[in-house]
GROMACS .gro file of C-alpha atoms in nm:
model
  390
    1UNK     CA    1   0.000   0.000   0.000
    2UNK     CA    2   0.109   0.349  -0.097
    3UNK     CA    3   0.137   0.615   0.196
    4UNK     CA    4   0.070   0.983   0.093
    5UNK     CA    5   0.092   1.239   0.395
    6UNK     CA    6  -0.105   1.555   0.293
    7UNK     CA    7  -0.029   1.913   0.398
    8UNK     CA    8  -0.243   2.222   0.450
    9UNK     CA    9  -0.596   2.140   0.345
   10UNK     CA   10  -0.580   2.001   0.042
   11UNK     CA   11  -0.927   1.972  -0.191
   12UNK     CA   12  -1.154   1.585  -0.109
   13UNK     CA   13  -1.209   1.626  -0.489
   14UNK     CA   14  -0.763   1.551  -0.507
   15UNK     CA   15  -0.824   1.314  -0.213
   16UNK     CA   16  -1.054   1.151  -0.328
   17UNK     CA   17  -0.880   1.005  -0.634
   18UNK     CA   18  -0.683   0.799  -0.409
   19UNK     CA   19  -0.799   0.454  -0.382
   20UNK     CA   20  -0.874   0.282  -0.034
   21UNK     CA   21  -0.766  -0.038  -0.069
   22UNK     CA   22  -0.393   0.074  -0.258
   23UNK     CA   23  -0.337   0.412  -0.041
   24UNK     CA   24  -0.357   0.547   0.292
   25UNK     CA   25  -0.347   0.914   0.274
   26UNK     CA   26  -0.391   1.154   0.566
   27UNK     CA   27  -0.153   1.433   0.768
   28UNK     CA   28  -0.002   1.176   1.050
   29UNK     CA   29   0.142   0.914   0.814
   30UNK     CA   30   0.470   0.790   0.869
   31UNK     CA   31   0.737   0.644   0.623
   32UNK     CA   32   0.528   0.811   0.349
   33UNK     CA   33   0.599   0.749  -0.030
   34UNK     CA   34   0.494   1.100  -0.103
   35UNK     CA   35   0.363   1.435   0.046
   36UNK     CA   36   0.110   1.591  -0.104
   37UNK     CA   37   0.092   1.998  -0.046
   38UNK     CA   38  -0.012   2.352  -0.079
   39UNK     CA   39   0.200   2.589   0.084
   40UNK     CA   40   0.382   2.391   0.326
   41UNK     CA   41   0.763   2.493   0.331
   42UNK     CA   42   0.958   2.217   0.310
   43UNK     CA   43   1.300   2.392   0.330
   44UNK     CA   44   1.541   2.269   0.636
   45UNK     CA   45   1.235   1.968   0.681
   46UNK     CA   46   1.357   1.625   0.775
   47UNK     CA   47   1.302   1.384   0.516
   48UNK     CA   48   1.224   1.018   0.586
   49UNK     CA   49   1.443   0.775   0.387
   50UNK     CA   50   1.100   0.649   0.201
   51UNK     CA   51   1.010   0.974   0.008
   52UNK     CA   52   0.973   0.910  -0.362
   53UNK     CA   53   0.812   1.204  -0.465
   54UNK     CA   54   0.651   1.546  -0.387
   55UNK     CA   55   0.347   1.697  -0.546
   56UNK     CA   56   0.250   2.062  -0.528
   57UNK     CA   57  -0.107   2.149  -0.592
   58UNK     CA   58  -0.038   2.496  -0.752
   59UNK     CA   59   0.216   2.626  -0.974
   60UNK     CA   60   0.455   2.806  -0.797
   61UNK     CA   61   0.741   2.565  -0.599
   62UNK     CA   62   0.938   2.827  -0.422
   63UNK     CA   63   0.857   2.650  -0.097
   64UNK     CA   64   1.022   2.306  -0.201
   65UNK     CA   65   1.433   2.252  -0.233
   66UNK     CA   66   1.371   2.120  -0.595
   67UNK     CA   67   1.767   2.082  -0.630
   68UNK     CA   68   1.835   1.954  -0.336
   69UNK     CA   69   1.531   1.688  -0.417
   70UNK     CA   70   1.658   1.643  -0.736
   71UNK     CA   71   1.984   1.508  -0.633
   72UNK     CA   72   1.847   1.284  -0.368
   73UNK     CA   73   1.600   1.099  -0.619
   74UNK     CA   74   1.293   1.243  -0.524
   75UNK     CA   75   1.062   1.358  -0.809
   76UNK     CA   76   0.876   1.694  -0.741
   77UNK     CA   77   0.572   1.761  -0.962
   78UNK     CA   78   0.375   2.057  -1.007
   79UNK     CA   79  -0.004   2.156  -1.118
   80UNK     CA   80   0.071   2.414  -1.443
   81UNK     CA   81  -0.240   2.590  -1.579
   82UNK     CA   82  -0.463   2.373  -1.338
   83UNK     CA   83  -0.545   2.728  -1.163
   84UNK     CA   84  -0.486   2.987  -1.450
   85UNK     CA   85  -0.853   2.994  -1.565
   86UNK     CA   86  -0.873   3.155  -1.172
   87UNK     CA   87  -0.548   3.393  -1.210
   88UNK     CA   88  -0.654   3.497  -1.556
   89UNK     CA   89  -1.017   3.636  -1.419
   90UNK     CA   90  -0.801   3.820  -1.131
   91UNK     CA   91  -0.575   4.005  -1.389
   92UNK     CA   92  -0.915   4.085  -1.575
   93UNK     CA   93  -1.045   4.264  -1.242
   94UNK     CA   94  -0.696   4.441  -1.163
   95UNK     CA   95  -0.733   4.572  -1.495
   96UNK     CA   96  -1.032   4.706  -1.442
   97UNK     CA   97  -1.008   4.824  -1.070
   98UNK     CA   98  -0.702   5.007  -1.185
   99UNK     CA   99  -0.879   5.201  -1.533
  100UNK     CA  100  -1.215   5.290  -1.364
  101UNK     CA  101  -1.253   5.397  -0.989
  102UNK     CA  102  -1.486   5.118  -0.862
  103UNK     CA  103  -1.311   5.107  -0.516
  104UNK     CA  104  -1.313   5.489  -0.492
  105UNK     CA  105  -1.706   5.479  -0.592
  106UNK     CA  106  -1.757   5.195  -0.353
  107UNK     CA  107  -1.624   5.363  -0.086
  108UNK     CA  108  -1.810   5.663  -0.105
  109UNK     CA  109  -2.157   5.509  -0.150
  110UNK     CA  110  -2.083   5.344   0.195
  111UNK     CA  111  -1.978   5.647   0.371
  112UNK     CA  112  -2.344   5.767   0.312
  113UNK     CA  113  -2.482   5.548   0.544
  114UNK     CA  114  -2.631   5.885   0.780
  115UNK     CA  115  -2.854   5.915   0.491
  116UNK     CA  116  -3.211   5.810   0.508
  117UNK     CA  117  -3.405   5.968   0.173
  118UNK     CA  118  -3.328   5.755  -0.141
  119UNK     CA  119  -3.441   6.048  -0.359
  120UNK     CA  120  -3.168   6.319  -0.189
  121UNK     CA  121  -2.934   5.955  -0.211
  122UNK     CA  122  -2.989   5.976  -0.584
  123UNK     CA  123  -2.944   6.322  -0.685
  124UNK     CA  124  -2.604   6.304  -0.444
  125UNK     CA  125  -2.470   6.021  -0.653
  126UNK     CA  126  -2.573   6.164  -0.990
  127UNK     CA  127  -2.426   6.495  -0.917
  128UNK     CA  128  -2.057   6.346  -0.793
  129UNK     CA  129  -2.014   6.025  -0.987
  130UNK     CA  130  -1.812   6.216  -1.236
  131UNK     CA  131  -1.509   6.197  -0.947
  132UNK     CA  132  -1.557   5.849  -1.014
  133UNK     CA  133  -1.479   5.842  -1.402
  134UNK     CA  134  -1.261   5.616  -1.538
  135UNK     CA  135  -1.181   5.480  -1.929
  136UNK     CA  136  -1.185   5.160  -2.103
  137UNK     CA  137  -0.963   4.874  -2.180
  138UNK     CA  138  -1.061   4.831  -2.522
  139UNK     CA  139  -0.847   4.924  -2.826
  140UNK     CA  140  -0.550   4.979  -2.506
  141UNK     CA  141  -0.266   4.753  -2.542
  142UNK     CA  142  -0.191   4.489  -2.269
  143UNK     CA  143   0.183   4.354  -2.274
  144UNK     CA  144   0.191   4.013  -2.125
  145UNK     CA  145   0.578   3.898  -1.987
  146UNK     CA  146   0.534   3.509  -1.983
  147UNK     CA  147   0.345   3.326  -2.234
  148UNK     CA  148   0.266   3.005  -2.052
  149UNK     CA  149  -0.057   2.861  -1.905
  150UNK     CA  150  -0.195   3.195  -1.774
  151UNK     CA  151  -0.050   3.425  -2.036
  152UNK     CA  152  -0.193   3.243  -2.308
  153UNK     CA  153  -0.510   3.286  -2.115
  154UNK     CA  154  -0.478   3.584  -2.043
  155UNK     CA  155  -0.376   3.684  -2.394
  156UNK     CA  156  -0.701   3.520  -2.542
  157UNK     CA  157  -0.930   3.688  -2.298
  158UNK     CA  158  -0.771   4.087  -2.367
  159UNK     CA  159  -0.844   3.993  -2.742
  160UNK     CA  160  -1.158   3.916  -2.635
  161UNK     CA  161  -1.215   4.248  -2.485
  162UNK     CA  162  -1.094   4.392  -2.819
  163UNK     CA  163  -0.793   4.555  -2.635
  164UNK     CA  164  -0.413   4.454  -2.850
  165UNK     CA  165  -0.192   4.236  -2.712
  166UNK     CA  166   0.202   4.211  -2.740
  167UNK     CA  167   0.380   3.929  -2.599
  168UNK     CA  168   0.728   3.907  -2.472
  169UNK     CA  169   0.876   3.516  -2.360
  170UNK     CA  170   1.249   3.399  -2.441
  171UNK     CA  171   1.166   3.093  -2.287
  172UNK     CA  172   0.880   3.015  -2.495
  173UNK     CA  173   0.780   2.602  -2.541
  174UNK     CA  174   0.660   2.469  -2.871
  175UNK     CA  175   0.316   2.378  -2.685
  176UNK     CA  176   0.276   2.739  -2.546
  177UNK     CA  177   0.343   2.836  -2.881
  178UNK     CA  178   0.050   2.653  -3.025
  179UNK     CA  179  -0.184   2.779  -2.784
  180UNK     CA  180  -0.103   3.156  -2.851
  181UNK     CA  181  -0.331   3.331  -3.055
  182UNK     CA  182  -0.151   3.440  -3.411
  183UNK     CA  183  -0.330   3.812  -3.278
  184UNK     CA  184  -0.032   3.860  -3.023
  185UNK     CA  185   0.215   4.004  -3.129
  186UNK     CA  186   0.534   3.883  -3.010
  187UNK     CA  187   0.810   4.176  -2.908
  188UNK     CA  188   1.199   4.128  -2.894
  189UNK     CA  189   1.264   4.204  -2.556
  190UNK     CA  190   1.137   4.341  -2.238
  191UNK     CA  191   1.177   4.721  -2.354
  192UNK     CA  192   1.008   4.731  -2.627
  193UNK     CA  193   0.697   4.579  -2.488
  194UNK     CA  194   0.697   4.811  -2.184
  195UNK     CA  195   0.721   5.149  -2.398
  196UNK     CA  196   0.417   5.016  -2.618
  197UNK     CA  197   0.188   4.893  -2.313
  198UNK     CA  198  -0.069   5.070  -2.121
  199UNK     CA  199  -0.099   4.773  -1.939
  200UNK     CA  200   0.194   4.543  -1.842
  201UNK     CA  201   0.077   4.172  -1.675
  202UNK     CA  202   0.320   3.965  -1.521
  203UNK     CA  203   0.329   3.577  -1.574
  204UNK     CA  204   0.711   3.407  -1.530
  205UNK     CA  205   0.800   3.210  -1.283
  206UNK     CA  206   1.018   3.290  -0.994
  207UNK     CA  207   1.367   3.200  -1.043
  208UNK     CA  208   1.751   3.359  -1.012
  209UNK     CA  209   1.704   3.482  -1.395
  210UNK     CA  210   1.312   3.652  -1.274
  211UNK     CA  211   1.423   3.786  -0.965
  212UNK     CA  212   1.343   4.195  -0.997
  213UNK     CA  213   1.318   4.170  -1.376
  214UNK     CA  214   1.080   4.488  -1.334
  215UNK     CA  215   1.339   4.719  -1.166
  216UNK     CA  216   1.410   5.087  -1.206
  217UNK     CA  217   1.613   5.005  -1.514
  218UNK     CA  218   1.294   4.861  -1.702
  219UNK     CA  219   1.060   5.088  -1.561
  220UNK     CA  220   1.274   5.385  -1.727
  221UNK     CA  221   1.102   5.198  -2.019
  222UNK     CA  222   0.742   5.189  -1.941
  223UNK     CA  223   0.504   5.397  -2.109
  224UNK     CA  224   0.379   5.719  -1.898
  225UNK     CA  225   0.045   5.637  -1.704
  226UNK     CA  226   0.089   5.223  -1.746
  227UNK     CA  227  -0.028   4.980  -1.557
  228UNK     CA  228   0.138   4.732  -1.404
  229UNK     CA  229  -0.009   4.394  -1.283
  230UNK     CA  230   0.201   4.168  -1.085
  231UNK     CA  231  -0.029   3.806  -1.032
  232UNK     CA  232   0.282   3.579  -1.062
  233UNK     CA  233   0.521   3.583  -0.750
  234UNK     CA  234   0.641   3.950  -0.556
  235UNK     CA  235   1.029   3.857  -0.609
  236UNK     CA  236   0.967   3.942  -0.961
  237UNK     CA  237   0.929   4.286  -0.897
  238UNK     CA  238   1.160   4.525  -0.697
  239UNK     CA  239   0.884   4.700  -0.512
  240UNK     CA  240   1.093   5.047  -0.417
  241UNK     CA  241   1.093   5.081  -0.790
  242UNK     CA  242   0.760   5.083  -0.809
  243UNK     CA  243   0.717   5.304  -0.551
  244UNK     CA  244   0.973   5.527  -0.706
  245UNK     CA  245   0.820   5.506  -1.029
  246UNK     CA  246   0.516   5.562  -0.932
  247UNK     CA  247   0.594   5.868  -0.702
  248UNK     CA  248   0.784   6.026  -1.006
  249UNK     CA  249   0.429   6.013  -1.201
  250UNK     CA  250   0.610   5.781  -1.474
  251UNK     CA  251   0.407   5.443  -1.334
  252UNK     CA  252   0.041   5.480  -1.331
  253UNK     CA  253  -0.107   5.240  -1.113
  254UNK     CA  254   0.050   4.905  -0.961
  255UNK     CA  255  -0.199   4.655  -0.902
  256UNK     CA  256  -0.068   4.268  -0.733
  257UNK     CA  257  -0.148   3.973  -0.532
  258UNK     CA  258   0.159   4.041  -0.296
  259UNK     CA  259   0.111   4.324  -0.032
  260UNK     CA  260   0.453   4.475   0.139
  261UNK     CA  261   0.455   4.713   0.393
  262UNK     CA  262   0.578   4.971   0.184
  263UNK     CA  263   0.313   4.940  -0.030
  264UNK     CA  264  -0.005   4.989   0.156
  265UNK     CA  265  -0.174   5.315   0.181
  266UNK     CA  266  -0.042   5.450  -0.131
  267UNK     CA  267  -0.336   5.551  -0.331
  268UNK     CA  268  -0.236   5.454  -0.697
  269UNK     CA  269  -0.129   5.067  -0.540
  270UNK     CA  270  -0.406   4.790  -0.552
  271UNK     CA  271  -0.287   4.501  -0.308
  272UNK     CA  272  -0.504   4.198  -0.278
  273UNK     CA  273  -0.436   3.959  -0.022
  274UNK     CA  274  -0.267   3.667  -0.286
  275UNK     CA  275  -0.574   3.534  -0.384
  276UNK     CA  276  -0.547   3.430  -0.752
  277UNK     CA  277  -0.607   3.103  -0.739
  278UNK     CA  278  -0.807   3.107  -0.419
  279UNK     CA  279  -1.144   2.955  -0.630
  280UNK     CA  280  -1.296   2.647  -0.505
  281UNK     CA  281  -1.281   2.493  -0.877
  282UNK     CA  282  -0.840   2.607  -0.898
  283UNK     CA  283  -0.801   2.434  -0.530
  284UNK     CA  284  -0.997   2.138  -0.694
  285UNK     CA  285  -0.818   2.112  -1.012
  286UNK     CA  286  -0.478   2.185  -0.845
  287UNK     CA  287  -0.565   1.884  -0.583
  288UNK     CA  288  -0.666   1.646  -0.861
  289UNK     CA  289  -0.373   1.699  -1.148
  290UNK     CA  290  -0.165   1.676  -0.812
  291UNK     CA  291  -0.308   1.309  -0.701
  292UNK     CA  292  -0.312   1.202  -1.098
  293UNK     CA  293   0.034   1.269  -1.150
  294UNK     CA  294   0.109   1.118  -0.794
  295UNK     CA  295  -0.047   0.808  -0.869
  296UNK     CA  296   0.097   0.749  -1.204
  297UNK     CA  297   0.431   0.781  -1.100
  298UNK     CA  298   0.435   0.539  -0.776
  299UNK     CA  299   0.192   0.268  -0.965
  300UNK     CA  300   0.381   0.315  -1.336
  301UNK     CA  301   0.696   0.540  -1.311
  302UNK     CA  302   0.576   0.775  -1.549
  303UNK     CA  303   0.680   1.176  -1.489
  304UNK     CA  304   0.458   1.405  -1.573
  305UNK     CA  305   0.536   1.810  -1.471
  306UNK     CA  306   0.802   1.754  -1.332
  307UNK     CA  307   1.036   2.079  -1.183
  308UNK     CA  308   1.299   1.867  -1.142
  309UNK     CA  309   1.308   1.565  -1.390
  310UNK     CA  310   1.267   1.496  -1.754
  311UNK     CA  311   0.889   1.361  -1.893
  312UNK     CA  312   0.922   1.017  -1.880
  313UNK     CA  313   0.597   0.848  -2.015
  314UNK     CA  314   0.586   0.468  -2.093
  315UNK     CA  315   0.309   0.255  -2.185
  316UNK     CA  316   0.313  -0.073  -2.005
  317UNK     CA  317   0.338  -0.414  -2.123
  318UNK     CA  318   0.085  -0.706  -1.965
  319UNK     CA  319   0.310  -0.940  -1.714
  320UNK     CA  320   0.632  -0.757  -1.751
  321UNK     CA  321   0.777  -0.547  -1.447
  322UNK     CA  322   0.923  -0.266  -1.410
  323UNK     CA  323   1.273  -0.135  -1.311
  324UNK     CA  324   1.310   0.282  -1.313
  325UNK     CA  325   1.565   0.454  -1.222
  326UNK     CA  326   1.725   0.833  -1.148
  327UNK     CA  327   2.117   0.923  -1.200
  328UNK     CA  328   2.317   1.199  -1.288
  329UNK     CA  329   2.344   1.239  -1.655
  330UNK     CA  330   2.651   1.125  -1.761
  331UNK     CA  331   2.810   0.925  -2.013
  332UNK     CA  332   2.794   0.508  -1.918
  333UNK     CA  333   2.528   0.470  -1.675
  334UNK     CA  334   2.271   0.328  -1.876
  335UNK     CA  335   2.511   0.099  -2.037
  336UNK     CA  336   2.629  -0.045  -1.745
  337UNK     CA  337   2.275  -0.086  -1.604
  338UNK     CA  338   2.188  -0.328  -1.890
  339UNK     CA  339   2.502  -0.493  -1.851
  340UNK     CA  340   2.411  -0.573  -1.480
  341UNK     CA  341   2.053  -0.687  -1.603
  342UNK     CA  342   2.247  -0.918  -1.904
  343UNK     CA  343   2.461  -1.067  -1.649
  344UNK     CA  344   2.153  -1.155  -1.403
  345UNK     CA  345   2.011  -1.299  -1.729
  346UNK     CA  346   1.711  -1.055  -1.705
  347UNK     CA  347   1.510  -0.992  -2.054
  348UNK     CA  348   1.455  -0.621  -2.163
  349UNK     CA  349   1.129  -0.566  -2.308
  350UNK     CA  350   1.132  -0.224  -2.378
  351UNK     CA  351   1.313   0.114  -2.240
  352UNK     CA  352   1.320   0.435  -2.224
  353UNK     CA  353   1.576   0.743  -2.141
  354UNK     CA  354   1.589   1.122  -2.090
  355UNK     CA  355   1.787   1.386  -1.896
  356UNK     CA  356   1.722   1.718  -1.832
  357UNK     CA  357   2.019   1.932  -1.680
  358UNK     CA  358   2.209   1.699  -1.417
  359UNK     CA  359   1.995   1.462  -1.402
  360UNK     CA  360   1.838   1.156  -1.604
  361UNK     CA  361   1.504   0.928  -1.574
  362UNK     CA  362   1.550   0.532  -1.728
  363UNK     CA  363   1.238   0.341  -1.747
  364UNK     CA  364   1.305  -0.065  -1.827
  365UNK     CA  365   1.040  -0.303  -1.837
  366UNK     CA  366   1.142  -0.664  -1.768
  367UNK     CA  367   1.038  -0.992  -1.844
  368UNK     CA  368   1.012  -1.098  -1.511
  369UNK     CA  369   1.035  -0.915  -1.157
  370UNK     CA  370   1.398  -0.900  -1.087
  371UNK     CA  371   1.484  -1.021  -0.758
  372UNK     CA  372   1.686  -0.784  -0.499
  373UNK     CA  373   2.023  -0.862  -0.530
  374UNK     CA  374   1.988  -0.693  -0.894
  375UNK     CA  375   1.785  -0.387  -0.771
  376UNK     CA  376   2.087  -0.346  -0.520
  377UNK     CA  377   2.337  -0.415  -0.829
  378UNK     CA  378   2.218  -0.124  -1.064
  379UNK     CA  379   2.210   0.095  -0.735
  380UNK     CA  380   2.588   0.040  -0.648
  381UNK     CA  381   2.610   0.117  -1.040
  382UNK     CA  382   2.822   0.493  -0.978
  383UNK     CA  383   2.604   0.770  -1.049
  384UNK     CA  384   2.262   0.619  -0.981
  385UNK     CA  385   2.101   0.784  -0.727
  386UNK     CA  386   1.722   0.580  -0.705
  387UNK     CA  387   1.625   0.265  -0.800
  388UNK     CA  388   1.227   0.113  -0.793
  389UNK     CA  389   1.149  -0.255  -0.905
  390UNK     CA  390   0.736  -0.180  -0.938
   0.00000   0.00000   0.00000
């Protein structure tokens, strides 16, 4: 039986996918083969020697040592685009809080609660809602940085609103290439797309190469009176920038899902409490790749999303078993890995190999179920780091 100890509170739609009578799943497991989580930082964390894998319900792994995982075998998988359809309706509202004064005009209708004549209300509101005027997104040009899931999404949904959209991704995949509209219109770098954008939305991940990409250097670039939307992580942006830029009357309004300290009270700053993907249908989806990919990876081997590992996806042949294995991806391992099956006189059905960075994913289906002694020969094999007979 498979043991999967769950963090935070993680969706019964995710949980429930999870069979009774092949897991036991719950927050008080020991010797688990996986934790499944939310937000839980697992930095500095003990690991128990049976950990095969990790499983994030949500994009974003900042709170998981993917290297340091990497290196000890264990497989850490992601949810992408299970909860853009949620981020890209936030970035929608940001827009739109940030063009048209709906918070100011909300705040003043409430202040009028002394007021008991609906008439003298009325003729009030129709004589000062012009403090409250705003414009409109459409025909405005909305620069996306990040292409993936949510930009995509969020690309499609501004074209949609009949607003122009530019595009800027070096990083861009083949498959988030076929989901972009042909309609964006894809810029050469960062500066470009912030001196034609009245609205700039952020969607790369956090990483060394991310960290403050919008900085005082790049906002020298932005187009008077922009917009700014940061719904990705707050590491991307260097926040006394912002404020800089947006104290110097060159940014127009800064709207995120990350509040700081600095930023609160300033009156051209919309900070939400980091709630785009806080929808009952993104925790579901999130919880339910999660547990999928979870599943197919103790019961099969197979990686799918992956930070940390290549995708490794095998069909499997009836009666045969299964041998995987992680090592560092160098020259020989593989090799001698079949030799030490040949030796044992163990049949090779099929196979499969791939690498990404320092580290490489073998999946070898067998015959017949190998017996220990040759698990515990490919392990001593230099360089492997895991080895599963399933």
């Amino acid at each position: 039986m498979y043991k999967i100890k769950t963090y935070n509170q993680i969706s019964i739609k995710g949980l429930e996918r999870f069979a009774r009578q092949t897991y036991e799943v719950g927050s008080d497991i020991g010797h688990p083969d996986a934790f499944l989580i939310r937000s839980q930082k697992l930095q500095g964390m003990d690991l128990p020697p049976s950990l095969l894998a990790v499983a994030r319900a949500g994009a974003g792994v900042n709170n998981v040592p993917v290297a340091e995982y990497g290196k000890r075998g264990i497989v850490v998988f992601n949810t992408p685009g299970a909860n853009a359809n949620a981020v890209k309706e936030l970035v929608m509202a940001g827009m739109l809080l940030a063009t048209r004064d709906i918070l100011g005009g909300l705040a003043y209708v409430q202040s009028l609660t002394a007021m008991t004549d609906a008439g003298e209300m009325s003729a009030l509101l129709e004589k000062e809602k012009s403090r409250f005027a705003g414009g409109e997104i459409k025909g405005k040009t909305l620069g996306i940085v990040g292409l993936g899931a949510i930009g995509s999404l969020v690309a499609d949904m501004a074209l949609a609103m009949g607003m122009k959209v530019v595009g800027f991704d070096p990083a861009l995949s083949i498959d988030a290439a076929w989901r972009l509209s042909s309609d964006v219109q894809r810029m050469e770098n960062l500066s470009m797309l912030l001196s034609r954008s009245d609205y700039v939305s952020l969607h790369v991940p956090a990483m060394d190469a991310t960290r403050h990409l919008i900085n005082a250097e790049a906002l020298a670039s932005i187009r008077t009176g922009a917009v700014l939307l940061n719904f990705a992580r707050e590491s991307i942006v260097d926040s006394a920038a912002v404020l800089a830029s947006l104290n110097a009357g060159k940014l127009g309004r800064y709207v995120c899902d990350f509040p700081e300290p600095a930023l609160l009270g300033h009156k051209r700053v919309i900070a939400m409490p980091h709630i785009g993907a806080s929808t009952e249908e993104s925790e579901e989806n999130c919880a339910v790749m999660a547990a999928n990919q979870l599943m197919d990876y103790l019961e099969n081997g197979n990686i799918t999303n992956s930070v940390n590992f290549p995708a490794v996806s095998m069909s499997r042949t009836p009666g045969t078993s299964r041998i995987t294995f992680s090592n560092d991806n160098v020259a020989g391992v593989l090799g001698h890995v079949l030799s030490v099956l040949a030796d044992s006189k163990v049949n090779v059905i099929d196979m499969m190999n791939k690498s990404r960075g320092d580290l490489a994913f073998n999946i070898i289906d067998v015959e017949s179920r190998p017996d220990d002694a040759v698990a515990a020969a490919i392990a001593a094999v230099e360089h492997v780091i895991r080895v599963r007979v399933i």
